[in-house]
Every structure is written in C-alpha cells, then in structure tokens.
PDB file of C-alpha atoms in Angstrom:
ATOM      1  CA  MET A  12      -1.468  -4.101  12.867  1.00 91.00           C
ATOM      2  CA  THR A  13      -4.972  -3.643  12.815  1.00 93.00           C
ATOM      3  CA  LEU A  14      -7.442  -0.512  12.059  1.00 93.00           C
ATOM      4  CA  LYS A  15      -7.871  -0.136  15.743  1.00 92.00           C
ATOM      5  CA  ASP A  16      -4.271   0.377  16.513  1.00 93.00           C
ATOM      6  CA  ILE A  17      -4.227   2.888  13.969  1.00 94.00           C
ATOM      7  CA  LYS A  18      -6.938   4.775  15.387  1.00 92.00           C
ATOM      8  CA  LYS A  19      -5.712   4.497  18.707  1.00 91.00           C
ATOM      9  CA  LYS A  20      -2.321   5.862  17.645  1.00 92.00           C
ATOM     10  CA  THR A  21      -3.909   8.784  15.504  1.00 90.00           C
ATOM     11  CA  LEU A  22      -6.277   9.806  18.478  1.00 88.00           C
ATOM     12  CA  SER A  23      -3.705   9.757  20.921  1.00 85.00           C
ATOM     13  CA  LEU A  24      -1.311  12.096  18.868  1.00 85.00           C
ATOM     14  CA  ILE A  25      -4.227  14.560  18.464  1.00 81.00           C
ATOM     15  CA  GLU A  26      -5.048  14.055  22.076  1.00 79.00           C
ATOM     16  CA  GLU A  27      -8.849  12.964  21.051  1.00 74.00           C
ATOM     17  CA  ILE A  28      -8.697   9.602  22.670  1.00 69.00           C
ATOM     18  CA  VAL A  29     -11.007   8.371  25.483  1.00 69.00           C
ATOM     19  CA  ASP A  30      -9.305   7.589  28.899  1.00 69.00           C
ATOM     20  CA  ASP A  31     -10.605   4.088  28.789  1.00 62.00           C
ATOM     21  CA  ALA A  32      -9.728   3.390  25.067  1.00 53.00           C
ATOM     22  CA  ASP A  33      -8.403  -0.264  25.694  1.00 58.00           C
ATOM     23  CA  ALA A  34     -11.793  -1.531  27.139  1.00 53.00           C
ATOM     24  CA  GLU A  35     -13.178  -4.091  25.156  1.00 58.00           C
ATOM     25  CA  ASN A  36     -16.904  -2.991  25.358  1.00 52.00           C
ATOM     26  CA  LEU A  37     -16.094   0.608  24.284  1.00 53.00           C
ATOM     27  CA  GLU A  38     -18.139   1.745  21.544  1.00 64.00           C
ATOM     28  CA  SER A  39     -15.981   4.608  20.420  1.00 75.00           C
ATOM     29  CA  LEU A  40     -12.457   5.477  20.764  1.00 81.00           C
ATOM     30  CA  THR A  41     -13.144   9.314  20.988  1.00 73.00           C
ATOM     31  CA  ASN A  42     -15.906  11.743  21.914  1.00 72.00           C
ATOM     32  CA  ASP A  43     -15.613  13.770  19.029  1.00 75.00           C
ATOM     33  CA  PRO A  44     -18.238  12.521  16.577  1.00 75.00           C
ATOM     34  CA  ASP A  45     -16.847  14.550  13.610  1.00 83.00           C
ATOM     35  CA  ILE A  46     -13.414  13.026  14.015  1.00 82.00           C
ATOM     36  CA  GLU A  47     -15.054   9.647  14.343  1.00 86.00           C
ATOM     37  CA  ALA A  48     -17.216   9.840  11.308  1.00 85.00           C
ATOM     38  CA  LYS A  49     -14.034  10.653   8.885  1.00 88.00           C
ATOM     39  CA  LEU A  50     -11.494   8.519  10.458  1.00 91.00           C
ATOM     40  CA  ASN A  51     -11.858   5.376   8.410  1.00 92.00           C
ATOM     41  CA  TYR A  52     -11.779   7.513   4.958  1.00 95.00           C
ATOM     42  CA  VAL A  53      -8.687   9.534   6.022  1.00 94.00           C
ATOM     43  CA  ILE A  54      -6.937   6.486   7.016  1.00 96.00           C
ATOM     44  CA  ASN A  55      -7.894   4.866   3.619  1.00 96.00           C
ATOM     45  CA  GLN A  56      -6.959   7.895   1.643  1.00 96.00           C
ATOM     46  CA  ILE A  57      -3.158   7.662   3.417  1.00 96.00           C
ATOM     47  CA  GLN A  58      -2.691   4.058   3.037  1.00 96.00           C
ATOM     48  CA  PHE A  59      -3.436   4.658  -0.650  1.00 95.00           C
ATOM     49  CA  GLU A  60      -0.934   7.462  -0.889  1.00 95.00           C
ATOM     50  CA  LEU A  61       1.848   5.626   0.937  1.00 95.00           C
ATOM     51  CA  ALA A  62       1.256   2.361  -1.211  1.00 94.00           C
ATOM     52  CA  ARG A  63       2.218   4.106  -4.044  1.00 93.00           C
ATOM     53  CA  ILE A  64       5.595   5.159  -2.350  1.00 92.00           C
ATOM     54  CA  LYS A  65       6.139   1.727  -0.673  1.00 92.00           C
ATOM     55  CA  LYS A  66       4.517  -0.333  -3.286  1.00 93.00           C
ATOM     56  CA  LEU A  67       2.708  -3.896  -2.622  1.00 94.00           C
ATOM     57  CA  PRO A  68       4.009  -6.373  -4.808  1.00 94.00           C
ATOM     58  CA  GLU A  69       2.141  -9.359  -6.254  1.00 95.00           C
ATOM     59  CA  TYR A  70       2.546 -12.232  -8.745  1.00 96.00           C
ATOM     60  CA  VAL A  71       0.292 -14.022 -10.812  1.00 96.00           C
ATOM     61  CA  GLU A  72       0.447 -16.562 -13.679  1.00 96.00           C
ATOM     62  CA  ILE A  73      -1.989 -16.708 -16.437  1.00 95.00           C
ATOM     63  CA  GLU A  74      -2.369 -19.132 -19.222  1.00 96.00           C
ATOM     64  CA  VAL A  75      -2.475 -17.445 -22.560  1.00 96.00           C
ATOM     65  CA  LYS A  76      -2.923 -17.959 -26.278  1.00 96.00           C
ATOM     66  CA  GLU A  77      -1.434 -16.124 -29.088  1.00 95.00           C
ATOM     67  CA  ASN A  78      -3.254 -12.732 -29.526  1.00 95.00           C
ATOM     68  CA  ASP A  79      -4.704 -12.666 -26.320  1.00 95.00           C
ATOM     69  CA  LEU A  80      -5.031  -9.170 -24.736  1.00 95.00           C
ATOM     70  CA  ILE A  81      -4.444  -8.968 -20.893  1.00 94.00           C
ATOM     71  CA  LYS A  82      -5.999  -5.979 -19.196  1.00 93.00           C
ATOM     72  CA  PHE A  83      -5.783  -4.768 -15.934  1.00 91.00           C
ATOM     73  CA  LYS A  84      -9.188  -5.872 -15.377  1.00 91.00           C
ATOM     74  CA  ASP A  85      -8.250  -9.448 -16.250  1.00 93.00           C
ATOM     75  CA  ILE A  86      -5.623  -9.514 -13.501  1.00 93.00           C
ATOM     76  CA  GLN A  87      -8.029  -8.157 -11.123  1.00 93.00           C
ATOM     77  CA  GLU A  88     -10.667 -10.846 -11.744  1.00 93.00           C
ATOM     78  CA  LYS A  89      -8.264 -13.296 -11.480  1.00 93.00           C
ATOM     79  CA  THR A  90      -6.427 -12.387  -8.298  1.00 93.00           C
ATOM     80  CA  GLY A  91      -9.118 -10.142  -6.662  1.00 92.00           C
ATOM     81  CA  ASN A  92      -6.578  -7.410  -6.419  1.00 93.00           C
ATOM     82  CA  GLU A  93      -7.012  -3.966  -7.563  1.00 92.00           C
ATOM     83  CA  ILE A  94      -3.864  -3.318  -9.817  1.00 91.00           C
ATOM     84  CA  TYR A  95      -1.799  -0.314  -9.579  1.00 90.00           C
ATOM     85  CA  GLN A  96       1.063  -1.016 -11.887  1.00 90.00           C
ATOM     86  CA  LEU A  97       2.613  -3.662 -13.750  1.00 91.00           C
ATOM     87  CA  ASN A  98       6.215  -4.417 -12.923  1.00 92.00           C
ATOM     88  CA  ILE A  99       7.679  -7.311 -14.623  1.00 93.00           C
ATOM     89  CA  VAL A 100       6.312  -9.498 -17.373  1.00 94.00           C
ATOM     90  CA  ARG A 101       7.717 -12.514 -18.702  1.00 93.00           C
ATOM     91  CA  GLY A 102       7.027 -16.309 -19.720  1.00 94.00           C
ATOM     92  CA  VAL A 103       5.770 -15.636 -23.484  1.00 94.00           C
ATOM     93  CA  ASN A 104       6.510 -13.015 -26.090  1.00 94.00           C
ATOM     94  CA  TYR A 105       4.512  -9.975 -25.490  1.00 93.00           C
ATOM     95  CA  ASP A 106       3.895  -6.339 -26.421  1.00 93.00           C
ATOM     96  CA  TYR A 107       2.608  -3.333 -24.263  1.00 90.00           C
ATOM     97  CA  LYS A 108      -0.488  -1.705 -25.694  1.00 88.00           C
ATOM     98  CA  SER A 109      -2.499   1.347 -24.321  1.00 87.00           C
ATOM     99  CA  ASP A 110       0.535   2.999 -22.237  1.00 86.00           C
ATOM    100  CA  GLY A 111       1.201  -0.130 -20.690  1.00 82.00           C
ATOM    101  CA  THR A 112      -2.241  -1.161 -19.488  1.00 86.00           C
ATOM    102  CA  ILE A 113      -2.655  -3.897 -21.792  1.00 91.00           C
ATOM    103  CA  ILE A 114      -0.326  -6.841 -22.738  1.00 94.00           C
ATOM    104  CA  LYS A 115      -0.721  -8.411 -26.104  1.00 95.00           C
ATOM    105  CA  CYS A 116       0.641 -12.290 -26.134  1.00 95.00           C
ATOM    106  CA  LEU A 117       2.491 -12.899 -29.062  1.00 96.00           C
ATOM    107  CA  ASP A 118       2.718 -16.748 -28.314  1.00 94.00           C
ATOM    108  CA  ASP A 119       0.899 -19.470 -26.288  1.00 96.00           C
ATOM    109  CA  GLY A 120       1.913 -20.330 -22.905  1.00 96.00           C
ATOM    110  CA  ILE A 121       2.010 -19.127 -19.379  1.00 96.00           C
ATOM    111  CA  LEU A 122       2.517 -15.356 -18.776  1.00 95.00           C
ATOM    112  CA  GLU A 123       4.179 -14.470 -15.451  1.00 95.00           C
ATOM    113  CA  ILE A 124       3.335 -10.943 -14.386  1.00 95.00           C
ATOM    114  CA  GLU A 125       4.954  -9.207 -11.004  1.00 95.00           C
ATOM    115  CA  TYR A 126       2.829  -6.393 -10.410  1.00 94.00           C
ATOM    116  CA  TYR A 127       1.968  -3.731  -7.764  1.00 94.00           C
ATOM    117  CA  LYS A 128      -1.387  -3.447  -6.175  1.00 95.00           C
ATOM    118  CA  TYR A 129      -3.583  -0.873  -4.257  1.00 95.00           C
ATOM    119  CA  PRO A 130      -4.233  -2.058  -0.688  1.00 96.00           C
ATOM    120  CA  THR A 131      -7.550  -3.167   0.527  1.00 95.00           C
ATOM    121  CA  ARG A 132      -9.909  -0.354   0.862  1.00 96.00           C
ATOM    122  CA  ILE A 133     -11.120   1.020   4.317  1.00 96.00           C
ATOM    123  CA  ASP A 134     -14.764   2.432   4.241  1.00 94.00           C
ATOM    124  CA  LYS A 135     -17.263   2.997   7.274  1.00 92.00           C
ATOM    125  CA  ASN A 136     -18.006  -0.597   7.535  1.00 93.00           C
ATOM    126  CA  THR A 137     -14.566  -1.821   7.853  1.00 94.00           C
ATOM    127  CA  LYS A 138     -14.128  -3.481  11.272  1.00 93.00           C
ATOM    128  CA  ASP A 139     -11.475  -2.439  13.679  1.00 91.00           C
ATOM    129  CA  ASP A 140      -9.841  -5.759  13.588  1.00 93.00           C
ATOM    130  CA  PHE A 141      -8.975  -5.297   9.845  1.00 95.00           C
ATOM    131  CA  LYS A 142      -5.413  -6.155   9.378  1.00 96.00           C
ATOM    132  CA  PHE A 143      -3.383  -3.619   7.035  1.00 95.00           C
ATOM    133  CA  GLU A 144      -1.252  -5.249   4.125  1.00 94.00           C
ATOM    134  CA  LEU A 145       1.328  -2.518   4.369  1.00 93.00           C
ATOM    135  CA  SER A 146       4.668  -2.986   5.713  1.00 91.00           C
ATOM    136  CA  ASP A 147       5.391  -1.947   9.363  1.00 92.00           C
ATOM    137  CA  ASP A 148       7.464   1.003   8.326  1.00 92.00           C
ATOM    138  CA  VAL A 149       4.794   2.301   6.528  1.00 93.00           C
ATOM    139  CA  LEU A 150       2.363   1.641   9.196  1.00 94.00           C
ATOM    140  CA  GLU A 151       4.055   3.680  11.581  1.00 94.00           C
ATOM    141  CA  ILE A 152       3.818   6.950   9.399  1.00 95.00           C
ATOM    142  CA  ILE A 153       0.191   6.690   8.725  1.00 95.00           C
ATOM    143  CA  PRO A 154      -0.940   8.136  12.100  1.00 95.00           C
ATOM    144  CA  TYR A 155       0.897  11.232  11.142  1.00 93.00           C
ATOM    145  CA  GLY A 156      -0.887  11.773   7.635  1.00 94.00           C
ATOM    146  CA  VAL A 157      -4.146  11.149   9.116  1.00 93.00           C
ATOM    147  CA  ALA A 158      -3.648  13.731  12.287  1.00 90.00           C
ATOM    148  CA  ALA A 159      -2.300  16.278   9.323  1.00 91.00           C
ATOM    149  CA  ASP A 160      -5.511  15.654   7.438  1.00 90.00           C
ATOM    150  CA  VAL A 161      -8.183  15.574  10.262  1.00 87.00           C
ATOM    151  CA  LEU A 162      -6.699  18.478  12.079  1.00 85.00           C
ATOM    152  CA  LYS A 163      -5.949  20.729   8.613  1.00 80.00           C
ATOM    153  CA  SER A 164      -9.416  22.480   8.966  1.00 72.00           C
ATOM    154  CA  ASP A 165      -8.780  23.454  12.691  1.00 67.00           C
ATOM    155  CA  VAL A 166      -8.028  26.814  12.115  1.00 60.00           C
ATOM    156  CA  SER A 167      -7.730  27.554  15.865  1.00 60.00           C
ATOM    157  CA  ASN A 168      -4.269  25.927  15.906  1.00 64.00           C
ATOM    158  CA  ALA A 169      -1.441  24.973  13.911  1.00 73.00           C
ATOM    159  CA  TYR A 170      -1.263  21.133  14.995  1.00 72.00           C
ATOM    160  CA  GLY A 171      -2.286  20.059  11.528  1.00 76.00           C
ATOM    161  CA  ASN A 172       0.796  21.749   9.985  1.00 81.00           C
ATOM    162  CA  VAL A 173       3.011  20.271  12.687  1.00 85.00           C
ATOM    163  CA  TYR A 174       1.764  16.756  12.099  1.00 85.00           C
ATOM    164  CA  ALA A 175       1.639  17.462   8.159  1.00 87.00           C
ATOM    165  CA  ASN A 176       5.619  18.466   8.351  1.00 87.00           C
ATOM    166  CA  ARG A 177       6.295  15.218  10.423  1.00 90.00           C
ATOM    167  CA  TYR A 178       4.451  12.987   7.606  1.00 90.00           C
ATOM    168  CA  ASN A 179       6.195  14.308   4.857  1.00 90.00           C
ATOM    169  CA  GLU A 180       9.537  14.206   6.617  1.00 92.00           C
ATOM    170  CA  LEU A 181       8.876  10.503   7.496  1.00 91.00           C
ATOM    171  CA  LYS A 182       7.730   9.902   3.897  1.00 91.00           C
ATOM    172  CA  GLN A 183      11.017  11.061   2.602  1.00 90.00           C
ATOM    173  CA  LEU A 184      12.797   8.630   4.830  1.00 88.00           C
ATOM    174  CA  LEU A 185      10.857   5.476   3.471  1.00 84.00           C
ATOM    175  CA  ASP A 186      13.051   2.679   1.980  1.00 77.00           C
ATOM    176  CA  TYR A 187      10.812   1.589  -0.949  1.00 74.00           C
ATOM    177  CA  ARG A 188      12.947  -1.538  -1.796  1.00 66.00           C
ATOM    178  CA  TYR A 189      12.080  -5.012  -0.411  1.00 61.00           C
ATOM    179  CA  ASN A 190      15.494  -6.294  -1.048  1.00 54.00           C
ATOM    180  CA  THR A 191      18.856  -4.762  -1.762  1.00 50.00           C
ATOM    181  CA  GLY A 192      19.990  -7.426  -4.190  1.00 55.00           C
ATOM    182  CA  SER A 193      23.163  -9.544  -3.783  1.00 54.00           C
ATOM    183  CA  ILE A 194      26.486 -10.165  -5.452  1.00 60.00           C
ATOM    184  CA  GLU A 195      27.837 -13.710  -5.593  1.00 63.00           C
ATOM    185  CA  PHE A 196      31.774 -14.270  -6.235  1.00 67.00           C
ATOM    186  CA  CYS A 197      33.057 -17.058  -8.040  1.00 69.00           C
ATOM    187  CA  GLU A 198      36.432 -18.582  -8.460  1.00 74.00           C
ATOM    188  CA  ASN A 199      37.688 -19.343 -12.160  1.00 76.00           C
ATOM    189  CA  ASP A 200      39.699 -22.384 -12.884  1.00 76.00           C
ATOM    190  CA  ASP A 201      42.841 -20.339 -12.802  1.00 77.00           C
ATOM    191  CA  GLY A 202      42.120 -19.031  -9.112  1.00 73.00           C
ATOM    192  CA  SER A 203      40.908 -15.340 -10.128  1.00 73.00           C
ATOM    193  CA  TRP A 204      37.687 -14.247  -8.882  1.00 69.00           C
ATOM    194  CA  ILE A 205      34.695 -13.171 -10.651  1.00 65.00           C
TER     195      ILE A 205
END
C-alpha cells in the first residue's frame, strides 16, 4: 500500500477528499490546506505507534572480535535501519550492557542479531508512491488513527472521538505474531509417539 492510498482512505473517512481524487494530474487530494499540511506527519506518527505493537523484524550478521562493543548505532550503520529493540542475539558468547542497548562480545566470530526496527520516516517531502513496510492488517488501521488525530482539535463535532475509539478497538485486535510456532510428532522405535 502506498502513502497516497492511506491518504485517500483517511480523507474518505473524514469526508475531506476531492471528488476526482483518482485523477493522475490532481495536485491535492483535499481542498483543506490545514489537513493537507499535517497529513504526512500524522501518518508517520501513527505508523510509528503501530510499529511498536506489531513490530518490524530484521536480521543482521556482524563479524566481531572478543571485547567488541556493539551498539544500536553500529547496527544502524551496517543496516541503515533505525533500531527499536533487540530480540535474539546468538552466534558468540556475549553479555548485555547499558540496559540491553550494548552487546559486549566475549568471543571472536559472527554475531547474529534479530531485532525490531522502526519504519521508514514519512515527512513533508515523502512522495505519494512511497510503499509502507508494515503488514496489511496494520495498514488498514492507520486511516482511523490519522482521522482521529486530524479531527481531535475540531470542537464543532465529535468525529475525532468516534475515530479514536474505533482506532483503539482495532489496535486491540491486532495479532502481533508473525508465526504461531509448530509442533512435530515423531514415532519412537517402540511405536510410541513423542
């Protein structure tokens, strides 16, 4: 899904989309300059919030020497990803330092790191053909969060609250798992199963 798709869904929800929003040569999807000015920033804020619920997993291998200190910034420099949280570290003996933000390597070898990253930031210069990294279930929730934030200062109606309530309901239904694990049954030599 693209940034333009999210904008169109959001503007349709709040009834601020122009009638011919599908036209290719259209400069803006809305006639409201205030909404247009903040839309990208609010979308970014909501995607970051949702990425902390349904995290974006990544993996990297780093060649290390004994006593190397691997910091978030080292992983970021190697991968280009903004790190949110470490998940699994293996490959060499290690110890966590600084509340789990630094890995001290106790051996030489390859350090395997599974981590969660933040999504790519959206700002005023982000093009409408930008593709989100989040899963489809998360992307379908974004317009409700954006609608709630865009309309929260509109005191003339309660639509902001309606969308905020729906957004919060949908967040509760998100399944944060990417897999559900598996169980394998094997037959022993004596015919029993384990």
